[in-house]
CSV table of N, CA and C in Angstrom, one decimal:
chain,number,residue,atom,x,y,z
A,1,UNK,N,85.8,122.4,-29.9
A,1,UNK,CA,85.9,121.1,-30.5
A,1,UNK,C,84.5,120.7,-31.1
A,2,UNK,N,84.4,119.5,-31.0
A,2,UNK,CA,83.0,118.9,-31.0
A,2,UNK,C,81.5,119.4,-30.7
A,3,UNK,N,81.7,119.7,-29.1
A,3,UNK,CA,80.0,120.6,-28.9
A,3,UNK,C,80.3,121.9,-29.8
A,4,UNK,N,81.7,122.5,-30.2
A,4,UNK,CA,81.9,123.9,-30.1
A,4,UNK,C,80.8,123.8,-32.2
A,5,UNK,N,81.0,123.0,-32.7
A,5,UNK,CA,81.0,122.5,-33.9
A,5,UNK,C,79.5,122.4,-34.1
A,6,UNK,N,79.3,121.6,-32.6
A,6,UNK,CA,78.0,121.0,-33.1
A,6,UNK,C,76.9,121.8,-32.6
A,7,UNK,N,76.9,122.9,-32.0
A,7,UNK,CA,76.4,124.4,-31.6
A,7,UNK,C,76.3,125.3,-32.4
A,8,UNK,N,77.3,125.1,-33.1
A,8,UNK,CA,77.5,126.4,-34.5
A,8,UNK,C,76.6,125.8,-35.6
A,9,UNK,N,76.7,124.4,-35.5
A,9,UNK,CA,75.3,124.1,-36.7
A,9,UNK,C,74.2,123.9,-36.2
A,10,UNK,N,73.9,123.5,-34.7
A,10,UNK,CA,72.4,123.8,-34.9
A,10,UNK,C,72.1,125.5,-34.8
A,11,UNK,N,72.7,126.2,-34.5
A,11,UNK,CA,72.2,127.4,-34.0
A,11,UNK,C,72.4,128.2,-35.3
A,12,UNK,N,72.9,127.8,-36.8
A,12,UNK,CA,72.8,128.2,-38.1
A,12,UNK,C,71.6,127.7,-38.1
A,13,UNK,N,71.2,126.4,-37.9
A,13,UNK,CA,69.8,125.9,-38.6
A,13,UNK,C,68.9,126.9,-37.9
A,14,UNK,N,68.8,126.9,-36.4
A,14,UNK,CA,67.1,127.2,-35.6
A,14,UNK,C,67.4,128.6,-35.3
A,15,UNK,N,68.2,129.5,-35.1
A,15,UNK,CA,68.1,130.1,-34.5
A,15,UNK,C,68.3,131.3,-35.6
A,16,UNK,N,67.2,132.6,-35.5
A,16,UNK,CA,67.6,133.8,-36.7
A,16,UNK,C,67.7,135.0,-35.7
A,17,UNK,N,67.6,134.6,-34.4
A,17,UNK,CA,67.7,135.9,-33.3
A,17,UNK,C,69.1,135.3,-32.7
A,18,UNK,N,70.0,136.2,-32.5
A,18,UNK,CA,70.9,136.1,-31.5
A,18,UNK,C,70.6,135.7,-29.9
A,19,UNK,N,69.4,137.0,-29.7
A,19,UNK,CA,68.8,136.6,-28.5
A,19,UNK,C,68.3,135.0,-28.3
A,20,UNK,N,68.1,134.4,-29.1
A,20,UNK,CA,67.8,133.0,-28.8
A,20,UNK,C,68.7,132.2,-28.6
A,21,UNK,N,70.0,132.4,-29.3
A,21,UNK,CA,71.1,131.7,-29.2
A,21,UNK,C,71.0,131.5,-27.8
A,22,UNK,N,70.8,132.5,-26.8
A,22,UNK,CA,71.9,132.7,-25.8
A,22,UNK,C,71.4,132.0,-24.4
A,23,UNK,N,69.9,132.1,-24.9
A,23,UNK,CA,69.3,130.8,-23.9
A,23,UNK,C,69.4,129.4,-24.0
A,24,UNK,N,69.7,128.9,-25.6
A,24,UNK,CA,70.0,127.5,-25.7
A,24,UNK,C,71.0,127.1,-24.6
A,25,UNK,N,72.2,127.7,-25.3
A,25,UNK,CA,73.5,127.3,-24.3
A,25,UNK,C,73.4,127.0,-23.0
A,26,UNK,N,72.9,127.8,-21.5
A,26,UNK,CA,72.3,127.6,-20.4
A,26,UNK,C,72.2,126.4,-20.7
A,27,UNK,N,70.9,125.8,-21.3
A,27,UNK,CA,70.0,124.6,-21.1
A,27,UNK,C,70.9,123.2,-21.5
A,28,UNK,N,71.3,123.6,-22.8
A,28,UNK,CA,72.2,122.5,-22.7
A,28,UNK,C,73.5,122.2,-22.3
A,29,UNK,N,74.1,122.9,-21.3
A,29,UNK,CA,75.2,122.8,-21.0
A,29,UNK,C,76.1,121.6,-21.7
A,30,UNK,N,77.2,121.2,-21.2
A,30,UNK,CA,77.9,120.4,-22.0
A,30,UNK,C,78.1,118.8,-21.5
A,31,UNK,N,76.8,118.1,-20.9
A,31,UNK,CA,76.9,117.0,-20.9
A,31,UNK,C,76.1,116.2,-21.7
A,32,UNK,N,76.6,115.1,-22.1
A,32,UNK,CA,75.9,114.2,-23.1
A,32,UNK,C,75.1,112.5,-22.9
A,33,UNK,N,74.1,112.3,-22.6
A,33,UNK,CA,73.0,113.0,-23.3
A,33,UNK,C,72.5,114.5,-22.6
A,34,UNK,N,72.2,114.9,-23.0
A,34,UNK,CA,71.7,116.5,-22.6
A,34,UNK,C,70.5,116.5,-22.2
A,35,UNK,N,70.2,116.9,-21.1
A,35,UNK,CA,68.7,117.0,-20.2
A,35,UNK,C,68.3,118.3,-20.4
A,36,UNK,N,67.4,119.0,-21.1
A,36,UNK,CA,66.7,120.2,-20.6
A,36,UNK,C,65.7,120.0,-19.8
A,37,UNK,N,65.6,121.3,-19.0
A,37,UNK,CA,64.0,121.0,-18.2
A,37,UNK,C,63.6,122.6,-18.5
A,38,UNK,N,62.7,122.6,-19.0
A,38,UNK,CA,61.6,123.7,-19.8
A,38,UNK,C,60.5,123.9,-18.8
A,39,UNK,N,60.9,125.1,-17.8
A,39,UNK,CA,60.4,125.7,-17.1
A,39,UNK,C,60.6,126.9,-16.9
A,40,UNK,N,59.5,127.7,-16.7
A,40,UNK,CA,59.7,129.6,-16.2
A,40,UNK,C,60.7,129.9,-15.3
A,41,UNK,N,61.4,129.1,-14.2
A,41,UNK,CA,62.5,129.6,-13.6
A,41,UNK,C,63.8,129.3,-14.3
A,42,UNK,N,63.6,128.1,-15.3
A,42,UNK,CA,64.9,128.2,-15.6
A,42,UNK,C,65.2,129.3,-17.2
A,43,UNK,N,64.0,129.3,-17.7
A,43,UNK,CA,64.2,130.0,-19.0
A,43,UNK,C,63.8,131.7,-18.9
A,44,UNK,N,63.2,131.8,-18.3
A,44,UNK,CA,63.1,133.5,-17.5
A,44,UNK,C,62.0,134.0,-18.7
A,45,UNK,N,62.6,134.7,-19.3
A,45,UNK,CA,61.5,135.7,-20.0
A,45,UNK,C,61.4,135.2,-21.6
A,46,UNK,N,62.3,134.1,-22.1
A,46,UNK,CA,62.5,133.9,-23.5
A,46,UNK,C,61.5,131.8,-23.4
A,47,UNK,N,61.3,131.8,-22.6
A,47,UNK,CA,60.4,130.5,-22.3
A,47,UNK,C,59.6,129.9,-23.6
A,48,UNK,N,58.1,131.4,-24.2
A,48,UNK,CA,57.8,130.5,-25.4
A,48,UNK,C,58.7,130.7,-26.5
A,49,UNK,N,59.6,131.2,-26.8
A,49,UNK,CA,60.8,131.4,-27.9
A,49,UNK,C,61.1,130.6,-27.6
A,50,UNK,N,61.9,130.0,-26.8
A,50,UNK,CA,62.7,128.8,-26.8
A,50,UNK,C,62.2,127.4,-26.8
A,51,UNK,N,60.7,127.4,-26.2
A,51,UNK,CA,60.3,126.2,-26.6
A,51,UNK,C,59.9,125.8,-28.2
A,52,UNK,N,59.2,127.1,-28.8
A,52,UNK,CA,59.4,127.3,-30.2
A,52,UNK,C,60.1,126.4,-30.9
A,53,UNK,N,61.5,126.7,-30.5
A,53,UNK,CA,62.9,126.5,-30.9
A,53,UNK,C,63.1,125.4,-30.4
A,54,UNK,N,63.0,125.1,-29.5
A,54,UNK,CA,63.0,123.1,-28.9
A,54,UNK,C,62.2,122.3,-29.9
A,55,UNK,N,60.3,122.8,-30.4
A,55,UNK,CA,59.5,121.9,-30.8
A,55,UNK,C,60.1,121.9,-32.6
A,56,UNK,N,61.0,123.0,-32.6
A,56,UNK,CA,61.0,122.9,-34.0
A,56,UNK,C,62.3,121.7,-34.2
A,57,UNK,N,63.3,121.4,-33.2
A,57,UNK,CA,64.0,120.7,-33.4
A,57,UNK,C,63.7,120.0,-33.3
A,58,UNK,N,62.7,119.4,-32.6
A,58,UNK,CA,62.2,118.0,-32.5
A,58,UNK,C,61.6,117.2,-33.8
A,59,UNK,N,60.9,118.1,-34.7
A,59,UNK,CA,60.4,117.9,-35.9
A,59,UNK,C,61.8,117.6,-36.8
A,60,UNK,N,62.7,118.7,-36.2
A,60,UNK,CA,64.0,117.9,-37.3
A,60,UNK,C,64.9,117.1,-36.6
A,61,UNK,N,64.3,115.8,-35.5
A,61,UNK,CA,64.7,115.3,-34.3
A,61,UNK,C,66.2,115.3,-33.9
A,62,UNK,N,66.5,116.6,-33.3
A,62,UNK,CA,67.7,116.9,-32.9
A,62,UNK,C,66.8,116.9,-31.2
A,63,UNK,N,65.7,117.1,-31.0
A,63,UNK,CA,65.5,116.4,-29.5
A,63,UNK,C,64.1,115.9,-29.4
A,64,UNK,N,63.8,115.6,-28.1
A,64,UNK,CA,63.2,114.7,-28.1
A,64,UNK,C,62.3,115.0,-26.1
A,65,UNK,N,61.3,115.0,-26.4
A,65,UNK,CA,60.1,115.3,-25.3
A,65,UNK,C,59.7,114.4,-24.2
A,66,UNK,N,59.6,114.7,-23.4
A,66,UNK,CA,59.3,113.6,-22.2
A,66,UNK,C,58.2,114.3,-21.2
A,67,UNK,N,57.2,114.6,-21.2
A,67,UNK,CA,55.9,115.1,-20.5
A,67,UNK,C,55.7,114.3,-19.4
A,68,UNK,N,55.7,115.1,-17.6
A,68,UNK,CA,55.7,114.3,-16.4
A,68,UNK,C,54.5,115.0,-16.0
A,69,UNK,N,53.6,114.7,-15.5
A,69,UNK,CA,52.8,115.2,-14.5
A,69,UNK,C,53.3,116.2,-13.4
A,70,UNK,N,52.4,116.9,-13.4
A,70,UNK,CA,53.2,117.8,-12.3
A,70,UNK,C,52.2,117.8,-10.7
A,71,UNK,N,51.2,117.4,-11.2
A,71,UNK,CA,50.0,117.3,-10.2
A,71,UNK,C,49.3,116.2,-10.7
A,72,UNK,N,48.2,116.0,-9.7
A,72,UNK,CA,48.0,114.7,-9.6
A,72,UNK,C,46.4,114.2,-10.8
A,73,UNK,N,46.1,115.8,-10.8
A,73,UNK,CA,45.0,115.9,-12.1
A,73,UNK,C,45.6,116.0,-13.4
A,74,UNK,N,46.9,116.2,-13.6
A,74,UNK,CA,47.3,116.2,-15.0
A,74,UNK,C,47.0,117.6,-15.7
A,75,UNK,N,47.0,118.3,-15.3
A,75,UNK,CA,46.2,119.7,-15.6
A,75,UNK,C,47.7,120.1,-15.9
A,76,UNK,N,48.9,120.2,-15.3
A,76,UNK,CA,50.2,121.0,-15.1
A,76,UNK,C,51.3,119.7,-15.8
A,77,UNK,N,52.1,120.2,-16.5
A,77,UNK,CA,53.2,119.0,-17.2
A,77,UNK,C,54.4,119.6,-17.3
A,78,UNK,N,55.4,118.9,-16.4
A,78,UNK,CA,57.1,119.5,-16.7
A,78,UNK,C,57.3,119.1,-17.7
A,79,UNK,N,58.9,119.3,-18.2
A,79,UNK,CA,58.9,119.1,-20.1
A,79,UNK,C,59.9,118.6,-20.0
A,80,UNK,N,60.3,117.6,-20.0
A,80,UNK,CA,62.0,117.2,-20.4
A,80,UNK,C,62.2,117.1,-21.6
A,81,UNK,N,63.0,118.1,-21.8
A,81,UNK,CA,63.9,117.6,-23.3
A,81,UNK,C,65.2,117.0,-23.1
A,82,UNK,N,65.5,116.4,-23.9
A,82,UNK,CA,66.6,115.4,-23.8
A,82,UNK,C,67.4,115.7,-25.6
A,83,UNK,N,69.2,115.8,-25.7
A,83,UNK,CA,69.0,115.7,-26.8
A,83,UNK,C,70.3,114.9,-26.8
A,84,UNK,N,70.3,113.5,-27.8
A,84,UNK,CA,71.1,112.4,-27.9
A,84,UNK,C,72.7,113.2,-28.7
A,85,UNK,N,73.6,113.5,-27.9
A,85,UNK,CA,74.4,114.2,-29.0
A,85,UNK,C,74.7,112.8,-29.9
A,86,UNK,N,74.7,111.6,-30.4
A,86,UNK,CA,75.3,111.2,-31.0
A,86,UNK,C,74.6,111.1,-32.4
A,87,UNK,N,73.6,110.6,-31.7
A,87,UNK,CA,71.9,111.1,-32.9
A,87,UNK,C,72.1,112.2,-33.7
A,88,UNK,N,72.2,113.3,-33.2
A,88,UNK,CA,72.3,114.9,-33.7
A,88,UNK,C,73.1,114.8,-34.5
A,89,UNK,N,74.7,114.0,-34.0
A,89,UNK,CA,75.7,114.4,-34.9
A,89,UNK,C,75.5,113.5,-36.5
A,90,UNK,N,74.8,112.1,-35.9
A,90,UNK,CA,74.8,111.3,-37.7
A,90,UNK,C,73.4,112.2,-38.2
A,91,UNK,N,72.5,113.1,-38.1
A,91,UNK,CA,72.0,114.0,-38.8
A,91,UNK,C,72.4,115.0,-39.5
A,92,UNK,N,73.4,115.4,-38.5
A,92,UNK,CA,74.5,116.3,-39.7
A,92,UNK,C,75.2,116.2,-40.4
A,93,UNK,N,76.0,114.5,-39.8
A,93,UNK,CA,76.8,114.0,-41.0
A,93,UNK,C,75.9,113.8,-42.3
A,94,UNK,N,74.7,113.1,-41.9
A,94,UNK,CA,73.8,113.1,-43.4
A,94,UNK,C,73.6,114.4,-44.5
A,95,UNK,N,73.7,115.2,-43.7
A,95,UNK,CA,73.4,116.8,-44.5
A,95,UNK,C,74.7,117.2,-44.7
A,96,UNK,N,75.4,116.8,-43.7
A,96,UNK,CA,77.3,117.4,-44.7
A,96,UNK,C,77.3,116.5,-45.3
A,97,UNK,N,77.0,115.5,-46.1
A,97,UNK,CA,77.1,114.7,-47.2
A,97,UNK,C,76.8,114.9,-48.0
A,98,UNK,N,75.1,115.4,-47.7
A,98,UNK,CA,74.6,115.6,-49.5
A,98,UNK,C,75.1,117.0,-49.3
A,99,UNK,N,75.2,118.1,-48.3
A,99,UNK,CA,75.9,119.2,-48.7
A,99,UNK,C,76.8,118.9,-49.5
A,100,UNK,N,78.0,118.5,-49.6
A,100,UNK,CA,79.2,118.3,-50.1
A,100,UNK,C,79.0,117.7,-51.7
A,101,UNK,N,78.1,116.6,-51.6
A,101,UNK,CA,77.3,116.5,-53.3
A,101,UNK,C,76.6,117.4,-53.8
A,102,UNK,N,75.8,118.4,-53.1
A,102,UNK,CA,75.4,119.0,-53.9
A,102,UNK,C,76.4,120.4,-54.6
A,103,UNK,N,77.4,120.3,-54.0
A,103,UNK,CA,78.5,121.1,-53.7
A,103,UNK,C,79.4,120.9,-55.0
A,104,UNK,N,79.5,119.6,-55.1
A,104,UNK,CA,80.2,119.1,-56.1
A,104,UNK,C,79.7,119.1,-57.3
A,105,UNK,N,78.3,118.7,-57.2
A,105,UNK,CA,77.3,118.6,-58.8
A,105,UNK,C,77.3,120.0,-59.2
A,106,UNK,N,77.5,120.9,-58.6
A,106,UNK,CA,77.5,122.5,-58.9
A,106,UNK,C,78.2,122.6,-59.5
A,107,UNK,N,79.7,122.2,-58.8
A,107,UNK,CA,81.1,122.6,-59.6
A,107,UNK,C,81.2,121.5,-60.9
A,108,UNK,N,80.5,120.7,-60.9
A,108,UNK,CA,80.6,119.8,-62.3
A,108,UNK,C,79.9,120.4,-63.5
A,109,UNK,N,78.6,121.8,-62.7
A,109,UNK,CA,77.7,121.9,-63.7
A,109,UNK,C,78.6,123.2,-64.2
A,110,UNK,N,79.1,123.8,-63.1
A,110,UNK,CA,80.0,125.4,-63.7
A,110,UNK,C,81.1,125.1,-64.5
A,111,UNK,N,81.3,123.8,-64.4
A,111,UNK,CA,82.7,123.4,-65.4
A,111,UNK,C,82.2,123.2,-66.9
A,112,UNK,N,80.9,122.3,-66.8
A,112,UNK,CA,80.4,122.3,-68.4
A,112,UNK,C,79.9,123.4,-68.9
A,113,UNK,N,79.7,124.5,-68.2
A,113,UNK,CA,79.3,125.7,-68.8
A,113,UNK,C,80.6,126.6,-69.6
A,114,UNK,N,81.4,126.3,-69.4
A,114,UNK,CA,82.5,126.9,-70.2
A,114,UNK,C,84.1,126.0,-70.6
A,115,UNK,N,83.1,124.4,-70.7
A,115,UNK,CA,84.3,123.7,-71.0
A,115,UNK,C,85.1,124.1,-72.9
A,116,UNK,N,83.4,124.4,-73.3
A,116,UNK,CA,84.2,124.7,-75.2
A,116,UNK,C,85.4,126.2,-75.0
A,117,UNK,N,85.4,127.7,-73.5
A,117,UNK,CA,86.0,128.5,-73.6
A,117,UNK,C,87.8,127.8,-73.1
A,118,UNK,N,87.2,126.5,-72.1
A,118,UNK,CA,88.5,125.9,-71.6
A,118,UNK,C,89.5,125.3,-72.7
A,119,UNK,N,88.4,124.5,-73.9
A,119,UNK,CA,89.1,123.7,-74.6
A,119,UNK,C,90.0,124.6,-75.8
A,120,UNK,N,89.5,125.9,-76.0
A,120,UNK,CA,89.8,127.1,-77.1
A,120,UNK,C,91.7,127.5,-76.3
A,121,UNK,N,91.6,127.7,-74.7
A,121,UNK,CA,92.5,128.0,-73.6
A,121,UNK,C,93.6,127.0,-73.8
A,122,UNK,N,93.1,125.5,-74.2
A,122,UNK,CA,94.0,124.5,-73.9
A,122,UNK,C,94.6,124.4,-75.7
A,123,UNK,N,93.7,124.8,-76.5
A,123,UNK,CA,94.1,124.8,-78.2
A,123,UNK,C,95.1,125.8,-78.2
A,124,UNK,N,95.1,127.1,-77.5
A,124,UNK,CA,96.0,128.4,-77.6
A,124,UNK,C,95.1,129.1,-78.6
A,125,UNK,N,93.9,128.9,-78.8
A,125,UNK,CA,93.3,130.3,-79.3
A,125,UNK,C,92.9,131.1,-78.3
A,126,UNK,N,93.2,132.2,-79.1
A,126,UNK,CA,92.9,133.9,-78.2
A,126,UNK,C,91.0,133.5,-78.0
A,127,UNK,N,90.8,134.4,-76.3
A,127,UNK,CA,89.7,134.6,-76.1
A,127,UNK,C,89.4,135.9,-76.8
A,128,UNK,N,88.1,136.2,-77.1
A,128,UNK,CA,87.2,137.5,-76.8
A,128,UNK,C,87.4,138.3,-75.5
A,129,UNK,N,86.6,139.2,-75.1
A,129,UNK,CA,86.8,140.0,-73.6
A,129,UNK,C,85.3,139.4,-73.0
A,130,UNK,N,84.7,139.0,-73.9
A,130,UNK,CA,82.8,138.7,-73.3
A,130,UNK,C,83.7,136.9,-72.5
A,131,UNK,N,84.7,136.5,-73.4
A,131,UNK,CA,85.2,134.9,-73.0
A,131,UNK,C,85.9,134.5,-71.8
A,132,UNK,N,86.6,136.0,-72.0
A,132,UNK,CA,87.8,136.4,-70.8
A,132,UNK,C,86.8,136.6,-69.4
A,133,UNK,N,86.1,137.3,-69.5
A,133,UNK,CA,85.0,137.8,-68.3
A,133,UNK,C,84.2,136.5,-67.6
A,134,UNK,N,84.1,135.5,-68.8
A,134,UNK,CA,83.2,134.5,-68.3
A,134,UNK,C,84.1,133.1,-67.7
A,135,UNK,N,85.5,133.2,-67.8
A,135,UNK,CA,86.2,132.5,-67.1
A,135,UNK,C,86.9,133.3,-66.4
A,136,UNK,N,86.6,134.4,-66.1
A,136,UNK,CA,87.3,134.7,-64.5
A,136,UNK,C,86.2,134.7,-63.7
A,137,UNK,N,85.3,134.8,-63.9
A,137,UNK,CA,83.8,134.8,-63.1
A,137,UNK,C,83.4,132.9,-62.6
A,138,UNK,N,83.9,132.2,-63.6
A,138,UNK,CA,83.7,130.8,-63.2
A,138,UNK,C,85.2,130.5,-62.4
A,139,UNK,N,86.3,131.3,-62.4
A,139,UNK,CA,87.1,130.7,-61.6
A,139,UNK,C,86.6,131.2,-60.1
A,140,UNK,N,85.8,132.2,-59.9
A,140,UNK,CA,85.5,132.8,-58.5
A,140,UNK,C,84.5,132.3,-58.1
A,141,UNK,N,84.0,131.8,-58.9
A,141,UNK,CA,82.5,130.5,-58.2
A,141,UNK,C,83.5,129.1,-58.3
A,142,UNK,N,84.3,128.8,-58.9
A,142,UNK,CA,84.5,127.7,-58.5
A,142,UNK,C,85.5,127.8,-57.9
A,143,UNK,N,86.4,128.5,-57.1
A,143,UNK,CA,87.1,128.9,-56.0
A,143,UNK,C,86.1,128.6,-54.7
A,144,UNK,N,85.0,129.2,-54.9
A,144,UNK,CA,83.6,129.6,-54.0
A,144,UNK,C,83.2,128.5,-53.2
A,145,UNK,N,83.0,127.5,-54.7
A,145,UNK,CA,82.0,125.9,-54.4
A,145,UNK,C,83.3,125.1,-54.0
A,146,UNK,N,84.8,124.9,-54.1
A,146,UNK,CA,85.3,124.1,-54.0
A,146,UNK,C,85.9,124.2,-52.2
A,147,UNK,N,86.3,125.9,-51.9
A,147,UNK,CA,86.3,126.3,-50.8
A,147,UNK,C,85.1,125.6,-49.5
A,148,UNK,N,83.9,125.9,-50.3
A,148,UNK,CA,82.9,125.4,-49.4
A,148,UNK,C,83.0,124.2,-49.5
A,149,UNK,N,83.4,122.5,-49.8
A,149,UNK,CA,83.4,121.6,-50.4
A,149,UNK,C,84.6,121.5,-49.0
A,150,UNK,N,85.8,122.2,-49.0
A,150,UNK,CA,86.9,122.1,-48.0
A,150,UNK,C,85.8,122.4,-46.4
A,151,UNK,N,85.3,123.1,-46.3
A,151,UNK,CA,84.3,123.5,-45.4
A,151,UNK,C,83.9,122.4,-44.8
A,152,UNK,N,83.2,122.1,-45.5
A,152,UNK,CA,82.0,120.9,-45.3
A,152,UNK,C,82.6,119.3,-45.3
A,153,UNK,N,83.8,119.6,-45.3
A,153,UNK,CA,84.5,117.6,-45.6
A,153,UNK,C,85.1,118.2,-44.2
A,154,UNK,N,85.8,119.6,-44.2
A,154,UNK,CA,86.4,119.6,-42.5
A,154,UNK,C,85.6,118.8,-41.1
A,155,UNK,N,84.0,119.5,-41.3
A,155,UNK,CA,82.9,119.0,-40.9
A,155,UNK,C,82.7,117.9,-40.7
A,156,UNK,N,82.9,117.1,-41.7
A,156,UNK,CA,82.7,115.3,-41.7
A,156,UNK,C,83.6,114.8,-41.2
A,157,UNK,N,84.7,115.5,-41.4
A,157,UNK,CA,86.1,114.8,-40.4
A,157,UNK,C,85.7,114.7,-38.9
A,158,UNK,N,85.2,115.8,-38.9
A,158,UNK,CA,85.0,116.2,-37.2
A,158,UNK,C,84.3,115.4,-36.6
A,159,UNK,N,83.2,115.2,-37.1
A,159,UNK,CA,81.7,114.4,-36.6
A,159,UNK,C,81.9,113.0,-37.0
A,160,UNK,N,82.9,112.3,-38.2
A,160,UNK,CA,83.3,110.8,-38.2
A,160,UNK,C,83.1,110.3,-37.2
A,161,UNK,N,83.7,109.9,-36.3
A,161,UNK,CA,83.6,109.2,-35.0
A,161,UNK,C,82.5,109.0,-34.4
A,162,UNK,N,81.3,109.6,-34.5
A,162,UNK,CA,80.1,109.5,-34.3
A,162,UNK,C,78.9,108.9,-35.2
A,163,UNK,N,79.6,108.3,-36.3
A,163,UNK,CA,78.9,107.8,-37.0
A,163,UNK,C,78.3,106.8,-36.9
């Protein structure tokens, strides 16, 4: 569903190792708001990768930092990460939006590139083979851009409710 959704897009955004994927999940298990706690027993051997991967989300604030003292000099600091799923989700509704426009200005721009071969198509004059080539190639990008356009409004449907 929903976490299943909202997993597959951050882990397209942050993650280019598999192996990293596989520590997120652990940490965030599936309650909402989501508590990490960023420590060597709970992260084992992938600790600075994954904080990596935590601080970089925080810059694209999908979470958010909470520094406790660990001792009484301040020398040692537990790390709570926390991540708002509701927050997270109107960030990616924002990006499946202009996804989806920019998705669309594409297919507006591939349509003016061969609207005088469309208008020749709709007169009943014969193409060339250079004309023929260049609208089967724009029907497979715009199969391409409108498919992804179906993609990405699936997406918005999903995450709606969280808006």
């Amino acid at each position: 569903g929903r976490y299943t959704a909202l997993f597959a897009a951050i882990s397209f955004t942050f993650f280019n190792e598999f192996s990293h994927s596989l520590c997120i999940p652990l940490l965030l298990g599936v309650a909402t708001p989501l508590l990490l706690l960023l420590s060597p027993c709970v992260l084992f051997s992938c600790h600075k990768k994954v904080r990596t991967l935590l601080q970089s989300m925080m810059r694209e604030g999908f979470t958010k930092l909470q520094e406790i003292p660990k001792d009484s000099a301040r020398r040692r600091m537990l790390h709570l990460w926390t991540v708002d799923f509701t927050h997270v989700c109107k960030i990616l509704m924002d990006r499946y939006y202009q996804t989806w426009v920019n998705l669309s200005i594409r297919c507006a721009h591939e349509v003016k590139n061969v609207k005088p071969i469309l208008s020749k198509i709709n007169q009943g004059i014969a193409l060339n083979r250079d004309e023929k080539d260049q609208v089967e190639r724009w029907k497979a990008v715009d199969r391409k851009l409108r498919h992804g356009m179906a993609e990405v409004a699936g997406l918005i449907h999903l995450f709606r409710e969280y808006e």
